[in-house]
Amino acid sequence: MDILLKERTQARPRGPKTRFRLACSKYLAILRVSAANNLAYILEVIFRALFLIVLIFVIGQLWKTTFAQHGSLLAGFTPNTMVWYLAAAEIIATSLPALTRTIDQEVRSGELAYLLGRPCSYVLYNYSRYLGERLVRLALNAVVAACVALIFVGPPQIGLVGVLAWPVMVFLAITIEFVCYFAIVLLAFWTENTQPFAFTFSRLELVLGGVLIPIEVFPQPLRGVAQILPFSTMLYGPSRILVRFNVGLFGQLLLQQVITLMVAGLILLVLYTLATRRVSINGG
Amino acid sequence: MTLVRSCGSTLRFIGAYFVANLQAAMEYRVAFGVQILVMLGNDCLWLLFWWSYFQRFPLVNGWQQTDIVVIWAVSALAFGLGMAVCGNVPKMAQIVMTGGLDAYLGMPRNALLHLCIAATDPSAWGDVLFAIGAYLLLLHPGVLNLLIFLGSAVAGALIFISFMVIVGSLAFFLGNTDGLVQQLLNALITFSSYPMNLFTGGVRILLFTVLPAGFISFVPLQMLHHFTWPLLGALFGFTLLILLCAVGIFHLGLKRYESGNLLGMQN
């Protein structure tokens, strides 16, 4: 009895540093398990990456033809930088996991009630799970896309600073995507099905996010609208910085990413608070 | 006489399933409407992409904006019709893998046909609405062109379905090919919705054989520009060929199928 009491009193007082370290190791463990799960089904990940070859080939072919007819420089892009831009944008666009479907199912089936009772934040638990899956896909996509672009237009004409800035922007971009999609899927508490909303968001992201055409090439007023919208921070921003680094633009896009993340995070927080109030857990 | 009666019976069977599937989808009216609107919006967004592209580059390899509207309309109608009537085909690999084929093999009707028409994809109606709307509103076609458009779309729908049956049947030989089926279907849709003049040599041969995107959008576009009987013959000849291949490969695979002893009922 004494020993038990001693263990309990010893376990209780923990400093904020220790608590933070323990929380980090907890979420890192979830991330590792999620990554390992995806590596276990590597064939499926490879199949998805194969479609990337088709996408880069088709869109690259479109731009090669366009450059051949309309000059070798379009809005500052050369054929080489354009294909590498497309490859960089497609790496992010095609690595998005089925986040909304999973959480939508958890909400609908009531599994959420059990997950909420776990000693971890439901949002951070999903974020770790999402990151684990996404990082595996990103890595494989990057290898495939780089090979295709190399064969297509040769080595990239990009600077080292762009290569160093790219991971930072990609990390922020995929975090923004997580927050946006998570906020969308929380609508499952009020609506029949959230898949149409997620689908619409993904299509808007593809077209207005500059994955097929860099935003500079859009005609006005579409260009102005696309630059303001949050979609440009997810695909256009990181890809543009990788292939044509510019300090001013980097600062501007980074600021836009941070503001987007804060606004989206706030919306998510409000929705999450409202949604969890609607959860009723019955014993059994 | 027996053949006519058999055809009539099959058409009635397809019609009955079509109505039942539509009624089932309309049970959730809001979800049904939202799915249609979302797909309509998705297709319009792609047209927006092409509009913005052609604003900057009005002519690419002889292609102009109206050509893009035609290939989008004809491929969307082909895919939409295919998925509205045979919405179960994309799930074929999964059905074979999980032993779900048992439910169809025990029925008196043709197993392949029954499997294909057992479900509808509500979002396909969004594609159908987009295709007809875009073609009529943006191109103002004459009666002959409208007939060619509709005929080509029906042939395209049969090509889509046959292609999916062929790749879905790979599950009989290779095991879990669900991911591969999805990727091949995405590849077919992608190639169908881009100007064919971008591709030359081996890729073009591939697009008229293994991945028949050329027959879904390019041949109809050529017929709408300048109708010739050989083009029509090529389109319907290929449609018949791929249909026969799909039926043949499915039955070949069926010989390797092992029942999953799955207990369940068709819903």
XYZ file of C-alpha atoms in Angstrom:
551
model
C 0.000 0.000 0.000
C 2.820 2.314 0.957
C 4.697 1.506 -2.201
C 1.622 2.309 -4.358
C 1.096 5.611 -2.589
C 4.763 6.459 -3.007
C 4.631 5.700 -6.761
C 1.556 7.870 -7.209
C 3.008 10.837 -5.364
C 6.230 10.441 -7.284
C 4.441 10.310 -10.636
C 2.289 13.402 -10.089
C 4.595 16.425 -9.947
C 5.983 17.016 -13.394
C 7.410 20.246 -14.688
C 6.111 21.865 -17.867
C 9.277 20.831 -19.696
C 8.806 17.153 -18.832
C 5.118 17.307 -19.725
C 5.959 18.882 -23.095
C 8.664 16.283 -23.754
C 6.279 13.443 -22.882
C 3.530 14.925 -25.075
C 5.976 15.273 -27.979
C 7.168 11.685 -27.633
C 3.512 10.537 -27.507
C 2.591 12.301 -30.752
C 5.879 11.279 -32.377
C 5.047 7.665 -31.551
C 1.650 8.080 -33.285
C 3.427 9.634 -36.291
C 5.894 6.733 -36.434
C 3.111 4.111 -36.257
C 1.177 5.900 -39.005
C 4.277 6.069 -41.236
C 5.012 2.384 -40.565
C 1.406 1.471 -41.445
C 1.785 3.208 -44.783
C 5.097 1.582 -45.482
C 3.414 -1.774 -44.840
C 1.057 -1.058 -47.788
C 3.819 0.371 -49.961
C 2.367 -1.140 -53.159
C -0.723 1.058 -52.854
C 1.482 4.124 -52.306
C 3.500 3.174 -55.409
C 0.307 2.800 -57.494
C -0.675 6.327 -56.473
C 2.767 7.614 -57.392
C 2.383 6.047 -60.852
C -0.489 8.414 -61.612
C 1.917 11.241 -60.861
C 3.940 10.170 -63.910
C 0.826 10.520 -66.093
C -0.012 13.941 -64.639
C 3.475 15.404 -65.039
C 3.782 13.925 -68.510
C 0.426 15.278 -69.742
C 0.696 18.770 -68.228
C 4.406 18.957 -69.070
C 3.586 18.102 -72.682
C 0.975 20.880 -72.723
C 3.527 23.437 -71.504
C 6.288 22.194 -73.796
C 3.953 22.726 -76.766
C 2.900 26.131 -75.426
C 6.527 27.264 -75.026
C 7.379 25.989 -78.504
C 4.670 28.230 -79.987
C 4.689 31.265 -77.715
C 8.362 31.888 -76.922
C 10.876 30.499 -74.480
C 9.914 32.743 -71.538
C 6.393 32.958 -70.055
C 5.864 35.187 -67.008
C 9.493 34.543 -66.069
C 9.235 30.741 -66.466
C 11.433 28.767 -68.864
C 10.323 25.296 -70.086
C 12.700 23.787 -67.506
C 11.433 25.795 -64.514
C 7.810 25.307 -65.606
C 8.074 21.492 -65.640
C 9.938 21.480 -62.311
C 7.273 23.839 -60.913
C 4.530 21.422 -62.046
C 6.420 18.481 -60.549
C 6.827 20.316 -57.214
C 3.135 21.279 -57.127
C 1.991 17.756 -58.047
C 4.201 16.247 -55.312
C 2.106 18.122 -52.723
C -1.255 17.836 -54.497
C -1.126 14.059 -54.968
C 0.194 13.244 -51.504
C -2.975 14.239 -49.621
C -4.247 11.225 -47.618
C -7.931 10.312 -47.241
C -8.135 12.378 -44.045
C -11.726 13.524 -44.424
C -13.079 10.046 -45.162
C -11.441 8.610 -42.021
C -12.638 11.310 -39.624
C -16.069 11.511 -41.262
C -16.446 7.785 -40.569
C -15.271 8.207 -36.966
C -17.873 10.904 -36.358
C -20.657 8.974 -38.039
C -19.903 5.605 -36.427
C -19.555 7.137 -32.971
C -15.954 5.900 -32.698
C -15.064 9.512 -31.949
C -16.549 9.163 -28.460
C -13.950 6.512 -27.595
C -11.105 8.494 -29.147
C -12.047 11.600 -27.171
C -11.565 9.657 -23.959
C -7.916 8.886 -24.732
C -5.181 10.783 -22.907
C -4.323 12.891 -25.937
C -5.832 15.711 -27.965
C -8.092 14.389 -30.731
C -6.889 17.107 -33.139
C -3.187 16.514 -32.448
C -3.704 12.743 -32.583
C -5.145 13.127 -36.085
C -2.464 15.614 -37.064
C 0.285 13.138 -36.081
C -1.491 10.335 -37.921
C -1.906 12.595 -40.965
C 1.743 13.728 -40.906
C 3.007 10.147 -40.722
C 0.970 9.160 -43.770
C 1.679 12.359 -45.655
C 5.444 12.306 -45.169
C 5.709 8.788 -46.630
C 3.666 9.842 -49.649
C 5.581 13.094 -50.067
C 8.936 11.301 -50.005
C 7.901 8.702 -52.572
C 6.192 11.290 -54.784
C 9.275 13.511 -54.652
C 11.473 10.662 -55.920
C 9.043 9.746 -58.727
C 8.356 13.375 -59.754
C 12.055 14.263 -59.759
C 12.842 11.269 -62.003
C 10.049 12.181 -64.451
C 11.071 15.857 -64.573
C 14.738 14.883 -65.045
C 13.880 12.690 -68.017
C 11.516 15.334 -69.393
C 13.588 18.543 -69.190
C 16.904 17.650 -67.599
C 18.391 18.846 -64.291
C 16.570 21.707 -62.537
C 17.831 25.271 -62.874
C 17.121 26.057 -59.250
C 19.214 27.621 -56.510
C 20.248 26.114 -53.191
C 18.293 28.731 -51.198
C 15.079 27.640 -52.921
C 15.818 24.006 -52.069
C 16.393 24.948 -48.421
C 13.264 27.127 -48.189
C 11.046 24.514 -49.856
C 10.671 22.054 -46.906
C 9.659 24.909 -44.578
C 6.977 26.089 -46.960
C 5.795 22.540 -47.682
C 5.486 21.828 -43.957
C 3.366 24.953 -43.454
C 1.340 24.159 -46.589
C 0.457 20.634 -45.469
C -0.378 21.940 -41.994
C -2.754 24.518 -43.527
C -4.317 21.737 -45.591
C -4.800 19.618 -42.473
C -6.473 22.481 -40.586
C -8.765 23.301 -43.534
C -9.812 19.697 -44.198
C -10.257 18.990 -40.488
C -12.527 22.035 -40.172
C -14.521 20.806 -43.190
C -14.909 17.300 -41.795
C -16.158 18.651 -38.457
C -19.226 19.785 -40.390
C -20.208 16.090 -40.176
C -21.743 17.032 -36.793
C -24.326 19.159 -38.585
C -24.614 17.803 -42.152
C -25.393 14.416 -43.745
C -22.131 14.086 -45.654
C -18.967 16.187 -45.750
C -17.380 14.538 -48.786
C -18.910 16.989 -51.306
C -17.448 19.937 -49.359
C -14.008 18.310 -49.204
C -14.197 17.451 -52.911
C -15.122 21.028 -53.855
C -12.321 22.393 -51.682
C -9.783 20.048 -53.301
C -10.879 21.062 -56.809
C -10.703 24.758 -55.963
C -7.253 24.111 -54.548
C -6.126 22.391 -57.754
C -7.421 25.031 -60.144
C -6.969 28.239 -58.138
C -3.933 26.967 -56.202
C -1.861 27.097 -59.365
C -1.087 23.410 -59.781
C -1.736 23.403 -63.522
C -0.855 27.013 -64.296
C 1.363 29.195 -62.083
C -0.735 32.072 -60.757
C 1.356 34.665 -62.677
C 0.104 33.151 -65.929
C -3.618 33.511 -65.014
C -5.388 36.365 -66.812
C -6.631 39.283 -64.721
C -8.855 39.547 -62.669
C -8.520 35.804 -61.929
C -4.849 36.280 -61.039
C -5.647 38.893 -58.372
C -8.383 36.711 -56.863
C -6.198 33.566 -56.846
C -3.332 35.410 -55.150
C -5.523 36.508 -52.234
C -7.218 33.137 -51.707
C -5.660 30.641 -49.236
C -5.230 28.006 -51.968
C -2.125 29.782 -53.263
C -0.350 29.160 -49.942
C -0.757 25.391 -50.284
C 0.503 24.621 -53.787
C 1.694 27.707 -55.639
C 3.747 29.201 -52.767
C 6.111 26.280 -52.038
C 6.506 25.326 -55.724
C 7.197 28.910 -56.864
C 9.797 29.395 -54.133
C 11.543 26.146 -55.075
C 11.981 26.950 -58.763
C 12.304 30.765 -58.688
C 13.441 31.897 -55.260
C 13.046 35.563 -54.423
C 13.601 36.939 -50.904
C 10.736 39.460 -51.107
C 8.259 36.908 -52.438
C 9.448 34.305 -49.913
C 8.738 36.712 -47.043
C 5.362 37.642 -48.508
C 4.294 34.014 -49.067
C 5.544 32.955 -45.644
C 3.531 35.743 -44.014
C 0.483 34.719 -46.065
C 0.949 31.123 -44.919
C 1.192 32.141 -41.243
C -1.905 34.381 -41.474
C -3.855 31.642 -43.313
C -2.822 29.091 -40.695
C -3.882 31.364 -37.839
C -7.269 32.200 -39.364
C -7.960 28.576 -40.344
C -6.780 27.425 -36.911
C -9.176 29.818 -35.213
C -12.084 28.578 -37.345
C -11.107 24.985 -36.522
C -10.955 25.767 -32.801
C -14.443 27.333 -32.813
C -15.901 24.439 -34.835
C -14.178 21.848 -32.641
C -15.473 23.449 -29.437
C -19.016 23.569 -30.834
C -18.771 20.034 -32.215
C -17.484 18.377 -29.032
C -20.402 19.925 -27.123
C -22.705 17.872 -29.316
C -21.014 14.577 -28.384
C -22.962 12.595 -25.840
C -21.209 9.599 -24.306
C -23.351 6.919 -22.749
C -21.785 4.253 -20.625
C -21.728 0.648 -21.652
C -37.280 -13.993 -82.660
C -35.623 -15.500 -79.581
C -32.757 -13.017 -79.944
C -35.160 -10.045 -80.094
C -37.033 -11.350 -77.052
C -33.745 -11.860 -75.186
C -32.577 -8.320 -76.064
C -35.906 -6.881 -74.942
C -35.731 -8.786 -71.677
C -32.143 -7.590 -71.038
C -33.101 -3.972 -71.762
C -36.066 -4.258 -69.375
C -33.711 -5.713 -66.764
C -31.257 -2.795 -67.180
C -34.145 -0.315 -67.135
C -35.600 -1.791 -63.930
C -32.232 -1.622 -62.178
C -31.656 1.906 -63.471
C -34.972 3.099 -62.015
C -34.415 1.242 -58.723
C -30.882 2.668 -58.357
C -32.125 6.165 -59.095
C -34.930 5.826 -56.550
C -32.455 4.542 -53.954
C -30.094 7.468 -54.614
C -32.974 9.946 -54.411
C -33.941 8.582 -51.018
C -31.439 11.102 -49.634
C -32.542 14.004 -51.795
C -30.255 16.642 -50.309
C -27.142 14.443 -50.577
C -28.136 13.475 -54.133
C -28.601 17.122 -55.145
C -25.379 18.217 -53.468
C -23.364 15.489 -55.226
C -24.751 16.528 -58.607
C -24.034 20.208 -57.937
C -20.508 19.455 -56.719
C -19.659 17.464 -59.848
C -21.204 20.160 -62.035
C -19.066 22.751 -60.220
C -15.964 20.543 -60.577
C -16.411 20.253 -64.347
C -17.057 24.000 -64.634
C -13.826 24.666 -62.693
C -11.846 22.666 -65.247
C -13.444 24.712 -68.010
C -12.366 27.801 -66.066
C -8.801 26.465 -66.129
C -8.966 26.004 -69.894
C -10.634 29.390 -70.361
C -7.807 31.079 -68.448
C -5.268 29.101 -70.500
C -6.776 30.058 -73.847
C -7.073 33.692 -72.758
C -3.262 33.738 -72.723
C -2.595 31.296 -75.570
C -5.531 31.376 -78.021
C -4.217 28.648 -80.344
C -2.071 25.647 -79.391
C -1.072 23.135 -82.068
C -4.178 24.101 -84.046
C -6.439 23.631 -81.013
C -8.802 26.318 -79.815
C -11.205 26.845 -76.928
C -14.218 25.254 -78.656
C -12.272 22.032 -79.215
C -11.648 21.790 -75.486
C -15.362 22.312 -74.790
C -16.149 19.448 -77.202
C -13.666 16.964 -75.681
C -14.772 17.866 -72.143
C -18.456 17.604 -73.045
C -18.155 14.314 -74.917
C -15.898 12.631 -72.338
C -17.992 13.911 -69.400
C -21.178 12.601 -71.044
C -19.526 9.256 -71.800
C -18.254 8.866 -68.253
C -21.489 10.216 -66.750
C -23.704 7.811 -68.725
C -21.383 4.908 -67.945
C -21.387 5.596 -64.200
C -25.106 6.446 -64.026
C -26.063 3.067 -65.518
C -23.087 0.901 -64.475
C -21.953 2.630 -61.288
C -20.790 -0.655 -59.737
C -17.968 -1.270 -62.244
C -15.242 0.720 -60.431
C -15.809 -1.522 -57.373
C -15.332 -4.704 -59.387
C -11.779 -5.478 -58.202
C -12.874 -5.055 -54.588
C -15.958 -7.252 -55.130
C -13.824 -10.012 -56.662
C -11.267 -9.732 -53.858
C -13.812 -9.921 -51.038
C -15.741 -12.820 -52.568
C -18.722 -10.564 -53.204
C -19.194 -12.066 -56.649
C -21.070 -14.995 -55.062
C -24.194 -12.835 -54.808
C -24.296 -12.406 -58.603
C -23.241 -15.911 -59.614
C -26.270 -17.439 -57.927
C -28.714 -15.252 -59.888
C -30.369 -16.327 -63.159
C -29.166 -13.224 -65.048
C -25.752 -12.713 -66.671
C -23.292 -12.221 -63.786
C -21.174 -9.528 -65.477
C -24.140 -7.415 -66.561
C -25.782 -7.837 -63.177
C -22.591 -6.823 -61.360
C -22.143 -3.713 -63.530
C -25.668 -2.317 -63.198
C -26.187 -3.099 -59.505
C -25.390 0.481 -58.415
C -25.369 4.030 -59.693
C -23.006 6.891 -58.973
C -25.184 9.929 -58.152
C -22.400 12.392 -59.020
C -22.428 11.021 -62.586
C -25.619 12.999 -63.178
C -23.571 16.134 -62.575
C -21.287 15.098 -65.449
C -24.296 14.423 -67.686
C -25.854 17.821 -66.900
C -22.531 19.599 -67.413
C -21.867 17.862 -70.740
C -25.272 18.564 -72.247
C -25.376 22.125 -70.850
C -21.856 23.025 -72.000
C -22.373 21.536 -75.460
C -25.731 23.208 -76.075
C -24.991 26.575 -74.464
C -21.407 27.129 -75.604
C -21.426 25.527 -79.061
C -25.058 25.862 -80.313
C -24.883 22.668 -82.442
C -27.129 21.654 -85.346
C -29.268 18.502 -85.257
C -26.693 16.347 -87.065
C -23.868 17.418 -84.757
C -26.075 16.787 -81.741
C -26.786 13.255 -82.972
C -23.075 12.609 -83.586
C -22.318 13.987 -80.120
C -24.867 11.728 -78.413
C -23.888 8.646 -80.452
C -20.180 9.204 -79.700
C -20.924 9.614 -76.007
C -22.825 6.298 -75.910
C -19.863 4.585 -77.628
C -17.501 6.352 -75.190
C -19.586 5.128 -72.234
C -19.289 1.533 -73.487
C -15.521 1.990 -73.911
C -15.234 3.364 -70.335
C -17.248 0.445 -68.912
C -15.347 -2.176 -70.938
C -12.004 -0.678 -69.900
C -13.006 -0.798 -66.240
C -14.222 -4.398 -66.581
C -10.866 -5.373 -68.126
C -8.766 -3.695 -65.422
C -11.196 -4.852 -62.702
C -10.822 -8.443 -63.988
C -7.094 -8.222 -63.269
C -8.101 -8.953 -59.668
C -8.824 -12.569 -60.748
C -5.194 -12.954 -61.833
C -3.174 -10.521 -59.679
C -5.071 -10.274 -56.401
C -5.672 -6.859 -54.864
C -5.631 -4.429 -57.786
C -8.070 -1.869 -56.358
C -5.419 0.892 -56.283
C -4.218 0.047 -59.790
C -7.787 0.173 -61.147
C -8.313 3.654 -59.675
C -5.038 4.925 -61.102
C -5.705 3.497 -64.574
C -9.191 5.001 -64.563
C -7.743 8.377 -63.539
C -5.158 8.080 -66.314
C -7.868 7.328 -68.891
C -9.951 10.315 -67.756
C -6.885 12.603 -67.754
C -5.790 11.625 -71.261
C -9.382 11.945 -72.542
C -9.620 15.539 -71.358
C -6.434 16.930 -72.944
C -5.808 17.838 -76.610
C -4.636 14.701 -78.415
C -2.266 16.748 -80.602
C 0.033 17.108 -77.604
C 0.970 13.445 -77.883
C 2.942 11.838 -80.660
C 4.635 8.547 -81.544
C 4.357 5.674 -79.101
C 2.142 7.575 -76.655
C -0.407 8.219 -79.371
C -0.455 4.529 -80.320
C -0.977 3.747 -76.628
C -3.922 6.170 -76.523
C -5.665 4.303 -79.322
C -5.030 0.815 -77.942
C -4.143 0.097 -74.298
C -5.548 3.321 -72.842
C -8.249 4.156 -75.401
C -8.652 7.871 -74.593
C -8.365 8.717 -78.300
C -11.619 6.895 -79.092
C -13.447 8.593 -76.220
C -12.714 12.227 -77.088
C -10.471 12.667 -80.146
C -12.383 10.576 -82.718
C -15.745 12.205 -81.724
C -14.106 15.641 -82.081
C -12.861 14.754 -85.581
C -16.338 13.511 -86.524
C -17.907 16.729 -85.246
C -15.419 18.747 -87.312
C -15.783 16.682 -90.436
C -17.989 13.597 -90.417
C -16.752 10.584 -92.381
C -18.103 7.019 -92.421
C -14.650 5.416 -91.879
C -14.297 7.394 -88.619
C -17.724 6.238 -87.467
C -16.828 2.669 -88.474
C -13.546 2.896 -86.536
C -15.332 4.189 -83.422
C -18.041 1.545 -83.392
C -15.627 -1.199 -84.506
C -13.310 -0.444 -81.596
C -16.259 -0.208 -79.179
C -17.412 -3.679 -80.218
C -13.878 -5.053 -79.989
C -13.197 -3.730 -76.473
C -16.655 -4.885 -75.338
C -15.925 -8.425 -76.542
C -12.465 -8.317 -74.937
C -14.004 -7.225 -71.616
C -16.557 -10.057 -71.653
C -13.892 -12.581 -72.681
C -11.360 -11.525 -70.012
C -14.055 -11.487 -67.310
C -15.141 -15.052 -68.152
C -11.520 -16.179 -68.352
C -10.928 -14.746 -64.906
C -14.149 -16.195 -63.561
C -12.695 -19.686 -64.083
C -10.018 -18.781 -61.492
C -12.534 -17.330 -59.029
C -12.851 -19.069 -55.702
C -15.962 -18.462 -53.671
C -15.461 -16.509 -50.502
C -18.379 -18.369 -48.847
C -19.486 -14.877 -47.976
C -22.830 -14.711 -46.249
C -24.753 -11.581 -47.060
C -27.420 -10.090 -49.193
C -27.440 -7.614 -52.006
C -28.740 -4.247 -50.876
